[in-house]
GROMACS .gro file of C-alpha atoms in nm:
model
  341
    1UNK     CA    1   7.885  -6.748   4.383
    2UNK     CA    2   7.972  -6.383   4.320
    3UNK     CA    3   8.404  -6.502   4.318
    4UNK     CA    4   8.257  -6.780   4.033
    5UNK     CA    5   8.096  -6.547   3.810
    6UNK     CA    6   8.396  -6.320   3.859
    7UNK     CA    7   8.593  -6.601   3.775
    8UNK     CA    8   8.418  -6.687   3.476
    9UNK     CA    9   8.410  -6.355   3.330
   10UNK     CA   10   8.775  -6.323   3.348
   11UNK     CA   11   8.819  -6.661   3.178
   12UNK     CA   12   8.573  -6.531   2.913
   13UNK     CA   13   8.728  -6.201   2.827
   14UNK     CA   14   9.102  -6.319   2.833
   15UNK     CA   15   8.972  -6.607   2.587
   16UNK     CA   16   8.807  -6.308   2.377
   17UNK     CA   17   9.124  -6.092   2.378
   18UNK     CA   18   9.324  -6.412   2.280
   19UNK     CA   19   9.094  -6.469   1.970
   20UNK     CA   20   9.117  -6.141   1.874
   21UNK     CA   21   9.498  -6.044   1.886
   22UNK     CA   22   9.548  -6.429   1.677
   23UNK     CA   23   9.284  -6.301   1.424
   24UNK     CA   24   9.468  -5.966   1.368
   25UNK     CA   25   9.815  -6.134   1.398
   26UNK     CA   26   9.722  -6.371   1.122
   27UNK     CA   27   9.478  -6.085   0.879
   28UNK     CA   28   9.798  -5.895   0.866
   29UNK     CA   29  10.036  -6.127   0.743
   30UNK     CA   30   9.948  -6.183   0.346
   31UNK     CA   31   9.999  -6.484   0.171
   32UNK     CA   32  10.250  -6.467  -0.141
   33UNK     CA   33  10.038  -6.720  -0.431
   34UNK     CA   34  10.057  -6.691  -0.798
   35UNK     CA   35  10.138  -6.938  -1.134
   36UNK     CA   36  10.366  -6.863  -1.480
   37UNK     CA   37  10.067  -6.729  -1.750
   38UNK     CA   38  10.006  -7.035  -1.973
   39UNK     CA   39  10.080  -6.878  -2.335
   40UNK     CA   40   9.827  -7.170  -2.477
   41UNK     CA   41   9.523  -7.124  -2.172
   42UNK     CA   42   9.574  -6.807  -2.016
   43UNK     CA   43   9.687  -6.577  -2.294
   44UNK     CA   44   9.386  -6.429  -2.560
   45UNK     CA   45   9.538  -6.438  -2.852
   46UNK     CA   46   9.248  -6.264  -3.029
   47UNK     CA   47   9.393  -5.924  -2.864
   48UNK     CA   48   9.628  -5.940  -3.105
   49UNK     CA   49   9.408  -5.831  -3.422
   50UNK     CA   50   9.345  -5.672  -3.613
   51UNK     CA   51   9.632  -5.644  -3.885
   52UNK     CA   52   9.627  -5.334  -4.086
   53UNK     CA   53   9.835  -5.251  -4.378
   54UNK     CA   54   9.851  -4.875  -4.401
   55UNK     CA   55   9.501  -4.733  -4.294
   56UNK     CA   56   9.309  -5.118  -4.403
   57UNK     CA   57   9.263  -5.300  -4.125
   58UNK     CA   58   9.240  -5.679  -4.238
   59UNK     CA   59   9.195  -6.020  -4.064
   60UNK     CA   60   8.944  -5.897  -3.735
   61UNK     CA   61   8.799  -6.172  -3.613
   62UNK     CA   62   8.569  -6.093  -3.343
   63UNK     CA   63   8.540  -5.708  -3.450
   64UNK     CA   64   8.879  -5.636  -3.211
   65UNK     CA   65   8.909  -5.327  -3.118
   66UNK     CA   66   9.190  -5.050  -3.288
   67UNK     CA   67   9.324  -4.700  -3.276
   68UNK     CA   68   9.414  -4.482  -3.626
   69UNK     CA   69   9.714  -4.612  -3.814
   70UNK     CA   70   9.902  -4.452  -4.028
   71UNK     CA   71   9.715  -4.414  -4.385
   72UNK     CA   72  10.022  -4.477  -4.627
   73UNK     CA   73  10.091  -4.812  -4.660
   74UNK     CA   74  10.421  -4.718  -4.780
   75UNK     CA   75  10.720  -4.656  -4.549
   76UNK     CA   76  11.050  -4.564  -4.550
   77UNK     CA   77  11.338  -4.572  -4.279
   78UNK     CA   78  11.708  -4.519  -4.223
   79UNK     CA   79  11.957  -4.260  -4.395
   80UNK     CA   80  11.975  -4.449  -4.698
   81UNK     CA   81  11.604  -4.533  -4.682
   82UNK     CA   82  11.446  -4.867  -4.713
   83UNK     CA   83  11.080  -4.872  -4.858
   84UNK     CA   84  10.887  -5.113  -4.679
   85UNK     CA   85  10.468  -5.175  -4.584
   86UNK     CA   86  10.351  -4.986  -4.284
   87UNK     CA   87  10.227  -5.246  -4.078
   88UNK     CA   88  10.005  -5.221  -3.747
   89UNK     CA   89   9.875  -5.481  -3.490
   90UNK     CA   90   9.869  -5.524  -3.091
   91UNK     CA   91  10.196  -5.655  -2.932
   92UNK     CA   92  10.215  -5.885  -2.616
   93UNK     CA   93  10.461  -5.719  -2.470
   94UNK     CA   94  10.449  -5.632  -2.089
   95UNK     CA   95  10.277  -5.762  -1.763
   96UNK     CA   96  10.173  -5.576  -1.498
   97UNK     CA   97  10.087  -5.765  -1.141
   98UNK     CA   98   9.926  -5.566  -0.786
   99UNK     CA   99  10.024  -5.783  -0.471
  100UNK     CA  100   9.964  -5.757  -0.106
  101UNK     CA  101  10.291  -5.882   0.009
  102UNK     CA  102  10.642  -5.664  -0.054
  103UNK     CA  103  10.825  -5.874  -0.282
  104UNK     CA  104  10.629  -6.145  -0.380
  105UNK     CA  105  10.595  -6.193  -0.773
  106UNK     CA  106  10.260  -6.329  -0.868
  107UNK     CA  107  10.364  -6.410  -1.238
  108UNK     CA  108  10.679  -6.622  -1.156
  109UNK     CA  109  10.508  -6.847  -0.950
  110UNK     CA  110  10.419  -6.695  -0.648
  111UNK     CA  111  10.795  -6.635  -0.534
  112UNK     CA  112  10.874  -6.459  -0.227
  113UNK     CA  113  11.224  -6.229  -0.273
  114UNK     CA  114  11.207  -6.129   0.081
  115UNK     CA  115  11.542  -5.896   0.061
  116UNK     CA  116  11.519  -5.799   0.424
  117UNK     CA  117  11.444  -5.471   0.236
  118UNK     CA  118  11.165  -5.303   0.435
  119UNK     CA  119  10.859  -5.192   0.207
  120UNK     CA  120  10.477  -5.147   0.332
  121UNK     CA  121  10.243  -5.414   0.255
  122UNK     CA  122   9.907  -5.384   0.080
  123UNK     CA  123   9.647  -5.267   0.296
  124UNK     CA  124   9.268  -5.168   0.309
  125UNK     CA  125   9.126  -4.876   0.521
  126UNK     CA  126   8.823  -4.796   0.697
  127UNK     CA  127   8.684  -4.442   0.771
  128UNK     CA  128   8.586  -4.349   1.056
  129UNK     CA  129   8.273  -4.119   0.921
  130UNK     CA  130   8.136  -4.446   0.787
  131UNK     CA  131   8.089  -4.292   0.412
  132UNK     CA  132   8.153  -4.572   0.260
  133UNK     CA  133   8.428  -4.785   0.149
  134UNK     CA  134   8.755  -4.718   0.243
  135UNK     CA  135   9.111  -4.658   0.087
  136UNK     CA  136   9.369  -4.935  -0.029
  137UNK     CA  137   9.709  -4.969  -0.107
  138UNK     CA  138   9.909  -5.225  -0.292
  139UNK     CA  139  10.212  -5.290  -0.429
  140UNK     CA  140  10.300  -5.369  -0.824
  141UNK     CA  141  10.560  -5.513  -1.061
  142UNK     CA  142  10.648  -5.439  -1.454
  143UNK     CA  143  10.783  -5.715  -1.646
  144UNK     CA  144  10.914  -5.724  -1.987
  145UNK     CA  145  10.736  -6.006  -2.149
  146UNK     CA  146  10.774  -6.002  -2.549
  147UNK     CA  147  10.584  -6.346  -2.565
  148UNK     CA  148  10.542  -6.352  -2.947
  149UNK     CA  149  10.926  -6.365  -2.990
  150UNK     CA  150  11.037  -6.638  -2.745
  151UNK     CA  151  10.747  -6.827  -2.846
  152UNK     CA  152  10.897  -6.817  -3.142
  153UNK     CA  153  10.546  -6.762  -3.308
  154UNK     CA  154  10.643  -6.563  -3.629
  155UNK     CA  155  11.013  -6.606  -3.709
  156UNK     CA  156  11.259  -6.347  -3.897
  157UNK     CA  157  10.981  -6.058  -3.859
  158UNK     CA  158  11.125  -5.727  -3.745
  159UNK     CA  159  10.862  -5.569  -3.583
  160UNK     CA  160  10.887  -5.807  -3.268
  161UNK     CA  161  11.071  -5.682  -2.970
  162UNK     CA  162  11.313  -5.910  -2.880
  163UNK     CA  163  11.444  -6.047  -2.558
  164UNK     CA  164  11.310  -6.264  -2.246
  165UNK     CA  165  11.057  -6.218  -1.949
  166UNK     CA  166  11.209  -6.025  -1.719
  167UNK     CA  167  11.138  -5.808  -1.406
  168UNK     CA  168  11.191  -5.470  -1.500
  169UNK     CA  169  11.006  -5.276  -1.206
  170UNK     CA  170  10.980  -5.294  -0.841
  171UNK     CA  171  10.735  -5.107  -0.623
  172UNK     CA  172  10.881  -5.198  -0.286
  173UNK     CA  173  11.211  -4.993  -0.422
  174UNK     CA  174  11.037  -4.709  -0.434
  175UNK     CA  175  10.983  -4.476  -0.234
  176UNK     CA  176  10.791  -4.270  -0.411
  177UNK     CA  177  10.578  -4.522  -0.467
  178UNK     CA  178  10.399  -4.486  -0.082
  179UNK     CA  179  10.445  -4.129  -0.030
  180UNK     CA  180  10.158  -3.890  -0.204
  181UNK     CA  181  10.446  -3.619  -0.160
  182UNK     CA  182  10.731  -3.761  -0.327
  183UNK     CA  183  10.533  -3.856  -0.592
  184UNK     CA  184  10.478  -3.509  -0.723
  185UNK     CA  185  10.861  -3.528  -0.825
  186UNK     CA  186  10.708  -3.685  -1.139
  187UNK     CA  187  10.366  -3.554  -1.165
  188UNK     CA  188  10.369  -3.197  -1.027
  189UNK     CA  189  10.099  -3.183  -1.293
  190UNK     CA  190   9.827  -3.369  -1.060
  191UNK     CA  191   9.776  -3.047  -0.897
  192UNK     CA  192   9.589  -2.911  -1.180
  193UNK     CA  193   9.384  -3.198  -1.177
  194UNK     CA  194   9.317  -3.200  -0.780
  195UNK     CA  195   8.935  -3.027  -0.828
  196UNK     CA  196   8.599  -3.143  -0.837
  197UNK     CA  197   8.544  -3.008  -1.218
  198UNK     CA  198   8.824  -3.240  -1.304
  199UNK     CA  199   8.745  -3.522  -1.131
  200UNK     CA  200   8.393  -3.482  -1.278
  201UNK     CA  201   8.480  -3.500  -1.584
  202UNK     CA  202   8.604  -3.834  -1.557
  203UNK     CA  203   8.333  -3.960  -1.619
  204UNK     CA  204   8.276  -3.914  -1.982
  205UNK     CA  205   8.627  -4.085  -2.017
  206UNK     CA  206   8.466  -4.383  -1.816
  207UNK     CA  207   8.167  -4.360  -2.115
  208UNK     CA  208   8.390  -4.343  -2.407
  209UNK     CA  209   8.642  -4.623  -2.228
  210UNK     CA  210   8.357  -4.837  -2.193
  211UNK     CA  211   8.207  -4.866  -2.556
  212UNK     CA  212   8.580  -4.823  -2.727
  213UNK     CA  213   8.897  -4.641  -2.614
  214UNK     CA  214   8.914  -4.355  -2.337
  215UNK     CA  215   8.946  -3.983  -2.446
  216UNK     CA  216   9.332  -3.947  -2.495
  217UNK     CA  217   9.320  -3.585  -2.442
  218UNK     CA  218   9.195  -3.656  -2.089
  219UNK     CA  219   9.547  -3.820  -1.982
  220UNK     CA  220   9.491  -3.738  -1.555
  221UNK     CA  221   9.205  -3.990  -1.601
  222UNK     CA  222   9.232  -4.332  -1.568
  223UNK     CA  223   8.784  -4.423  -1.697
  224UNK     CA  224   8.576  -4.618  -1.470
  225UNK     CA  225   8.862  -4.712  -1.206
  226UNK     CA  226   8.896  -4.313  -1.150
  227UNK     CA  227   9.154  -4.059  -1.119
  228UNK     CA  228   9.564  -4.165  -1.281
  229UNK     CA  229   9.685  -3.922  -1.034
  230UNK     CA  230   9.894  -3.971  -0.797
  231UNK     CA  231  10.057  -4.195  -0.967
  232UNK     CA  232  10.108  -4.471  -0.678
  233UNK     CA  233   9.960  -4.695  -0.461
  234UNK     CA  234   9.719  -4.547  -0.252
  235UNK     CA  235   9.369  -4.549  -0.398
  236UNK     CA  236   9.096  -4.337  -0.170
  237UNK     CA  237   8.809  -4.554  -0.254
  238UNK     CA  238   8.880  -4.941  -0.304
  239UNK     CA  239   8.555  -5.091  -0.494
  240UNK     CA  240   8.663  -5.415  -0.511
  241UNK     CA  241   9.006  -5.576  -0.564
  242UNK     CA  242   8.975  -5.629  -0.959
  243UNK     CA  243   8.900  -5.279  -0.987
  244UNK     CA  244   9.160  -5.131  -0.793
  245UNK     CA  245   9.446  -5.380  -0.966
  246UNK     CA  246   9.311  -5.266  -1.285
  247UNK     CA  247   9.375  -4.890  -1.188
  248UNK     CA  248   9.684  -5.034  -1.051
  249UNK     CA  249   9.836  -5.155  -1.381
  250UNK     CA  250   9.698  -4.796  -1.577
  251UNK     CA  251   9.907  -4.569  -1.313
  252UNK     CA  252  10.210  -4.817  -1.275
  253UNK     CA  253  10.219  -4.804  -1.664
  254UNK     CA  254  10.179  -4.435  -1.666
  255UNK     CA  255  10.459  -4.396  -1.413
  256UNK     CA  256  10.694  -4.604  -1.639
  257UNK     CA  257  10.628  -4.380  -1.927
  258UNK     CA  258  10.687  -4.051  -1.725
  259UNK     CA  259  11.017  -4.230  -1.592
  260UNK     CA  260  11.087  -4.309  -1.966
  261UNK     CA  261  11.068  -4.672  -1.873
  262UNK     CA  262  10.817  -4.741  -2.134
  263UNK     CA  263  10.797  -4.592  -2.495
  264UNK     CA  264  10.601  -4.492  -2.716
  265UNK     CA  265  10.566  -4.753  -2.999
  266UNK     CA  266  10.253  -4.598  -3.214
  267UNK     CA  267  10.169  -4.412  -3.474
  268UNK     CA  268  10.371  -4.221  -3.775
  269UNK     CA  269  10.602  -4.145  -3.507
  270UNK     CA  270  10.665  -4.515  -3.439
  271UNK     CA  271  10.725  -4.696  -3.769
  272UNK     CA  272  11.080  -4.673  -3.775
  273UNK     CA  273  11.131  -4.742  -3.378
  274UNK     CA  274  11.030  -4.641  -3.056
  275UNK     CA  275  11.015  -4.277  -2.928
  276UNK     CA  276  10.983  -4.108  -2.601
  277UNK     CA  277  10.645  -4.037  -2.470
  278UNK     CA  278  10.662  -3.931  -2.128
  279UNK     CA  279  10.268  -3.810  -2.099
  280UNK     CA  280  10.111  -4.240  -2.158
  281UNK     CA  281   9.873  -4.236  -2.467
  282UNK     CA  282   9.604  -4.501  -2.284
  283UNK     CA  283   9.461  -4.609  -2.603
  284UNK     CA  284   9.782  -4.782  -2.699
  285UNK     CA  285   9.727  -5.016  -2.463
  286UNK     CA  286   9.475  -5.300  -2.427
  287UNK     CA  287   9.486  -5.527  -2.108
  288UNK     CA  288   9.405  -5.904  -2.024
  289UNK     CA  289   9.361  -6.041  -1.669
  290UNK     CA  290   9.593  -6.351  -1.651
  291UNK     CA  291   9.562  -6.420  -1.334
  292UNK     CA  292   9.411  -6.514  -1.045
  293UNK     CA  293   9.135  -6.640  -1.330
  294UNK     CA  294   9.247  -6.600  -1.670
  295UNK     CA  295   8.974  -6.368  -1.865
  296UNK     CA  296   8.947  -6.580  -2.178
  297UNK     CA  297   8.602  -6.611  -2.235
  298UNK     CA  298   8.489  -6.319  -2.481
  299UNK     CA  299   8.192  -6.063  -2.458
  300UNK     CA  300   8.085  -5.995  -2.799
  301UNK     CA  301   8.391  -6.134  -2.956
  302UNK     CA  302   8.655  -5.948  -2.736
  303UNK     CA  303   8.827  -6.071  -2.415
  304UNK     CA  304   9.100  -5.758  -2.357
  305UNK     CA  305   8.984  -5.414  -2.243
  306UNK     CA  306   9.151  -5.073  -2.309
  307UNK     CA  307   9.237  -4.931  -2.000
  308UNK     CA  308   8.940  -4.726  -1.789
  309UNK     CA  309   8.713  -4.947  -1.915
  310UNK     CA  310   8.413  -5.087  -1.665
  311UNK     CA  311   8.509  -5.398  -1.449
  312UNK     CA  312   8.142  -5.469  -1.424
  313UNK     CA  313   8.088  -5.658  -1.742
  314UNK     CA  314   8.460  -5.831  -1.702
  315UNK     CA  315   8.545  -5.884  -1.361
  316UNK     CA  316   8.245  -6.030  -1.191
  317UNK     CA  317   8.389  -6.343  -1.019
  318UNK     CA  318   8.748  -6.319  -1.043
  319UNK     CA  319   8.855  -6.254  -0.709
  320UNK     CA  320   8.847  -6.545  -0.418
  321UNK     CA  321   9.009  -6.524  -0.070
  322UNK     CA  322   9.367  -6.576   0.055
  323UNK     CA  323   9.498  -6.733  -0.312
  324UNK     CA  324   9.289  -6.510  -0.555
  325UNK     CA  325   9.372  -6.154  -0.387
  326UNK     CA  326   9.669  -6.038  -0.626
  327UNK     CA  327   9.627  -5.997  -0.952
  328UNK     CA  328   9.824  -5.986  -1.310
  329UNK     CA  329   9.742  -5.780  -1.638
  330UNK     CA  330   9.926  -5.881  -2.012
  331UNK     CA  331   9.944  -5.602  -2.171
  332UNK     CA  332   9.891  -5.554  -2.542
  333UNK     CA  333  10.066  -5.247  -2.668
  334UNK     CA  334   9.981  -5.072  -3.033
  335UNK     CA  335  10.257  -5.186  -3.260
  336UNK     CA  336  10.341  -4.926  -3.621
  337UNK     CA  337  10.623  -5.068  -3.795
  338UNK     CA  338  10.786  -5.016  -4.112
  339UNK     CA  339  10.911  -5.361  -4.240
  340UNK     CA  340  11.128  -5.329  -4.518
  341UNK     CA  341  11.354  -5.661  -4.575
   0.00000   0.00000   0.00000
């Protein structure tokens, strides 16, 4: 009786040990998923407005929301100068997208590149004092995606960017992008930042972010979704996977302006052409989730966000398991041009 139960227990506990080294094996091996934004269902056009001529801001539908334009609407550009109107509205230009597996691009599909190029895959941590959630990290991609010009929406207008969607950015490349270290290459400024009286004041960024447009002067914050610095992939607290991909697509887009990546394309500074701005102004930006569940339906006449603003009003609902765990961001940049013909 006593070799049976022996017997059985062994048979019980390599069964258990079996289970549990297939249920690891298969947790850590993420699933590459993802669809091409549909310009007609998955992009809000509505982020566009409003249209301002000069300071007058004309044809808001939906009460959209907008950053200071220039106040002449007169403009001129060139040596021998051009006169033309100053014109202002919010450009479809780039898309940001977090994923869990190295390599694999959300927006085109779900493609995996798979290089043979080693790179860490997305992760979530636990902490062993139990305060809490834990840390995550993930990796991210910048494409170049002017979609009003290949659309061909408004033809012969200047103030479009022109070219294709492309992949301008990869995380996996970098390897400053997993290394809190390296990163200070770019931002030795985060150890200004790196005290509780900074990090405290955050939160009146997250305030102002969430009823309009975060506090520009407050550039090491990224609103509700935290700190911008470092500006990586590790996040110490993950709250939830929309959160963290929107804080995702503010740093990535932070780090491509201090790279000089990105531009600056705003402003009185902006109407005759882009200029560098290698400390991000966040409220040139707004964002729209396109994927894993496009966010088209509108609160109070709006469906994009400026960046730090609250996912709790937004992003209730738009994560799923296994297919709905990486996530894509259009991004609307402010747009000042002078258009002279």
């Amino acid at each position: 009786m006593i070799r049976l139960l022996h017997s059985l227990t062994t048979s019980l506990l390599a069964a258990l040990l079996l289970t549990l080294t297939t249920s690891v094996s298969a947790a850590g091996v993420a699933t590459c998923t993802g669809k091409f934004p549909n310009p007609i269902t998955d992009i809000c056009w509505s982020c566009i407005l409003p249209l301002s001529i000069g300071g007058a801001r004309i044809g808001n539908f939906g009460d959209q929301e907008d950053i200071d334009n220039p106040s002449s609407p007169l403009c001129t550009c060139g040596v021998n100068p051009i006169i033309g109107l100053s014109i202002g509205f919010w450009e479809p230009a780039r898309h940001v997208e977090a994923v869990r597996k190295p390599f694999c691009l959300t927006s085109l599909g779900g493609i995996d590149l798979d290089p043979g190029i080693p790179a860490p895959e997305a992760a979530r941590f636990t902490r062993p004092e139990g305060d809490g959630d834990g840390g995550s990290f993930y990796q991210a991609h910048f494409y170049v995606n002017p979609v009003l010009y290949y659309l061909e929406v408004v033809t012969d207008f200047p103030c479009l960017e022109k070219g294709s969607f492309d992949l301008a950015y990869l995380t996996e490349v970098d390897p400053l992008w997993a290394d809190d270290e390296l990163t200070l290459i770019i931002n030795p400024d985060a150890a200004l930042f790196a005290n509780p009286v900074a990090v405290a004041a955050c939160a009146a960024d997250c305030v102002a972010a969430s009823v309009g447009f975060g506090i520009r002067e407050m550039f090491w914050c990224a609103g509700c979704q935290g700190g911008l610095y470092p500006m990586n992939g590790h996040v110490p607290y993950h709250m939830g996977g929309v959160r963290t991909a929107a804080l995702m697509a503010q740093r990535l887009t932070a780090k491509m302006h201090r790279e000089l990546i990105a531009w600056g394309w705003h402003g009185q500074a902006g109407l005759c052409g882009p200029y560098f701005e290698p400390v991000m102004n966040k409220t040139a930006y707004k964002t729209q989730l396109t994927h894993p569940i496009p966010n088209t339906t509108k609160e109070a006449g709006k469906c994009c966000q400026p960046f730090g603003r609250t996912t709790v009003t937004w992003g209730a609902g738009k994560e799923y398991p296994v297919r709905g765990e990486d996530f894509a961001f259009m991004l609307f940049r402010k747009r000042n041009c002078c258009v002279g013909y």
